[in-house]
Coordinates of N, CA and C in Angstrom, one line a residue:
A125 N 68.7 122.7 79.3 CA 67.8 123.2 80.4 C 67.0 122.1 81.0
A126 N 66.5 121.2 80.1 CA 65.7 120.1 80.5 C 66.5 119.2 81.5
R127 N 67.7 119.0 81.2 CA 68.6 118.1 82.0 C 68.8 118.8 83.4
R128 N 68.9 120.1 83.4 CA 69.1 120.8 84.7 C 67.8 120.7 85.5
E129 N 66.7 120.9 84.9 CA 65.4 120.7 85.6 C 65.2 119.3 86.2
E130 N 65.6 118.3 85.4 CA 65.5 116.9 85.8 C 66.4 116.7 87.0
Q131 N 67.7 117.3 87.0 CA 68.6 117.2 88.1 C 68.0 117.9 89.3
A132 N 67.5 119.0 89.1 CA 66.9 119.8 90.3 C 65.7 119.0 90.9
A133 N 64.9 118.3 90.0 CA 63.8 117.5 90.5 C 64.3 116.3 91.3
R134 N 65.4 115.7 90.8 CA 66.0 114.6 91.5 C 66.5 115.0 92.9
E135 N 67.2 116.1 92.9 CA 67.8 116.6 94.2 C 66.6 116.9 95.2
E136 N 65.5 117.5 94.7 CA 64.4 117.9 95.5 C 63.8 116.6 96.1
E137 N 63.6 115.6 95.2 CA 63.1 114.3 95.6 C 64.0 113.7 96.7
Q138 N 65.3 113.7 96.5 CA 66.3 113.2 97.5 C 66.1 113.9 98.8
A139 N 66.0 115.3 98.8 CA 65.9 116.1 100.0 C 64.6 115.7 100.7
T140 N 63.5 115.5 100.0 CA 62.2 115.1 100.6 C 62.4 113.8 101.3
H141 N 63.0 112.9 100.6 CA 63.2 111.5 101.1 C 64.0 111.6 102.4
E142 N 65.1 112.4 102.4 CA 65.9 112.5 103.6 C 65.1 113.2 104.8
E143 N 64.3 114.2 104.5 CA 63.4 114.8 105.5 C 62.5 113.8 106.1
E144 N 61.9 113.0 105.2 CA 60.9 111.9 105.7 C 61.6 110.9 106.6
Q145 N 62.8 110.6 106.2 CA 63.6 109.6 107.0 C 64.0 110.2 108.4
A146 N 64.4 111.5 108.4 CA 64.7 112.2 109.6 C 63.4 112.2 110.5
A147 N 62.3 112.5 109.9 CA 61.0 112.6 110.6 C 60.7 111.2 111.3
R148 N 60.9 110.2 110.5 CA 60.6 108.8 111.0 C 61.5 108.5 112.2
E149 N 62.8 108.8 112.1 CA 63.8 108.6 113.1 C 63.4 109.4 114.4
E150 N 63.0 110.6 114.2 CA 62.6 111.5 115.3 C 61.4 110.9 116.0
E151 N 60.4 110.4 115.2 CA 59.2 109.8 115.7 C 59.6 108.5 116.6
Q152 N 60.5 107.7 116.0 CA 60.9 106.5 116.7 C 61.6 106.9 118.0
A153 N 62.4 107.9 118.0 CA 63.1 108.3 119.3 C 62.1 108.8 120.3
A154 N 61.1 109.5 119.8 CA 60.0 110.0 120.7 C 59.2 108.8 121.3
R155 N 58.9 107.8 120.5 CA 58.2 106.6 121.0 C 59.1 105.9 122.0
E156 N 60.4 105.7 121.8 CA 61.3 105.0 122.7 C 61.3 105.8 124.0
E157 N 61.4 107.1 123.9 CA 61.5 107.9 125.2 C 60.2 107.8 126.0
E158 N 59.1 107.8 125.3 CA 57.8 107.7 125.9 C 57.7 106.3 126.6
Q159 N 58.2 105.3 125.9 CA 58.2 103.9 126.5 C 59.1 103.9 127.7
A160 N 60.2 104.5 127.7 CA 61.1 104.6 128.9 C 60.4 105.3 130.0
N161 N 59.7 106.4 129.7 CA 59.0 107.1 130.8 C 58.0 106.2 131.4
L162 N 57.2 105.5 130.6 CA 56.2 104.6 131.1 C 56.8 103.6 132.0
Q163 N 57.9 103.0 131.6 CA 58.6 102.0 132.3 C 59.0 102.5 133.7
E164 N 59.5 103.7 133.7 CA 59.9 104.4 134.9 C 58.8 104.6 135.9
V165 N 57.6 105.0 135.3 CA 56.4 105.2 136.1 C 56.0 103.9 136.7
R166 N 56.1 102.8 136.0 CA 55.6 101.5 136.5 C 56.5 101.1 137.6
E167 N 57.8 101.4 137.6 CA 58.7 100.9 138.6 C 58.6 101.7 139.9
T168 N 58.3 103.0 139.8 CA 58.3 103.8 140.9 C 57.4 103.4 142.1
P169 N 56.2 103.1 141.8 CA 55.3 102.6 142.9 C 55.8 101.4 143.6
L170 N 56.4 100.5 142.9 CA 57.0 99.3 143.6 C 58.1 99.7 144.5
E171 N 58.9 100.6 144.1 CA 60.0 101.1 145.0 C 59.4 101.7 146.3
E172 N 58.4 102.6 146.0 CA 57.7 103.3 147.1 C 57.1 102.3 148.1
L173 N 56.4 101.3 147.5 CA 55.8 100.2 148.3 C 56.8 99.5 149.1
A174 N 57.9 99.2 148.5 CA 59.0 98.4 149.3 C 59.5 99.3 150.4
R175 N 59.6 100.6 150.2 CA 60.0 101.5 151.3 C 59.0 101.5 152.4
T176 N 57.7 101.6 152.0 CA 56.6 101.7 152.9 C 56.5 100.4 153.8
R177 N 56.7 99.3 153.1 CA 56.6 98.0 153.8 C 57.8 97.9 154.8
A178 N 58.9 98.3 154.4 CA 60.1 98.3 155.3 C 59.8 99.1 156.5
S179 N 59.3 100.3 156.3 CA 59.0 101.2 157.5 C 57.9 100.6 158.4
Q180 N 57.1 99.7 157.8 CA 56.0 99.1 158.7 C 56.5 97.9 159.4
N181 N 57.8 97.5 159.2 CA 58.3 96.3 159.8 C 59.3 96.6 160.9
T182 N 59.2 97.8 161.5 CA 60.0 98.1 162.6 C 59.4 97.3 163.8
P183 N 60.2 97.0 164.8 CA 59.7 96.2 165.9 C 58.5 96.8 166.6
M184 N 58.5 98.1 166.7 CA 57.3 98.8 167.3 C 56.1 98.6 166.4
Q185 N 56.2 98.7 165.1 CA 55.1 98.5 164.2 C 54.5 97.1 164.3
K186 N 55.4 96.1 164.3 CA 55.0 94.7 164.4 C 54.3 94.5 165.7
L187 N 54.8 95.1 166.8 CA 54.1 94.9 168.1 C 52.7 95.5 168.1
R188 N 52.6 96.7 167.5 CA 51.3 97.4 167.4 C 50.3 96.6 166.6
R189 N 50.8 96.0 165.5 CA 49.9 95.2 164.7 C 49.5 93.9 165.5
K190 N 50.4 93.4 166.2 CA 50.2 92.1 166.9 C 49.1 92.4 168.0
L191 N 49.2 93.6 168.6 CA 48.3 93.9 169.7 C 47.1 94.7 169.2
H192 N 47.0 94.8 167.9 CA 45.9 95.5 167.2 C 45.7 97.0 167.7
L193 N 46.9 97.6 167.9 CA 46.9 99.0 168.3 C 47.0 99.8 167.1
T194 N 46.2 100.9 167.1 CA 46.3 101.8 165.9 C 46.7 103.2 166.3
F195 N 47.9 103.4 166.7 CA 48.4 104.8 167.0 C 49.8 105.0 166.5

């Protein structure tokens, strides 16, 4: 009976260890996903800025800036 209890205790310890490992991996995956999201957020404004700058460089926009017209 003592051996069976010891075996059960070892199996429980192993299961706990595996659960902790799974939790750590899940946490790591969540951190990586968060990092990827932050990176995406950082890149978006630059892309928007590039599009905005491109739209400001039409010949008419350049002419308006040159003549200091604001319409």
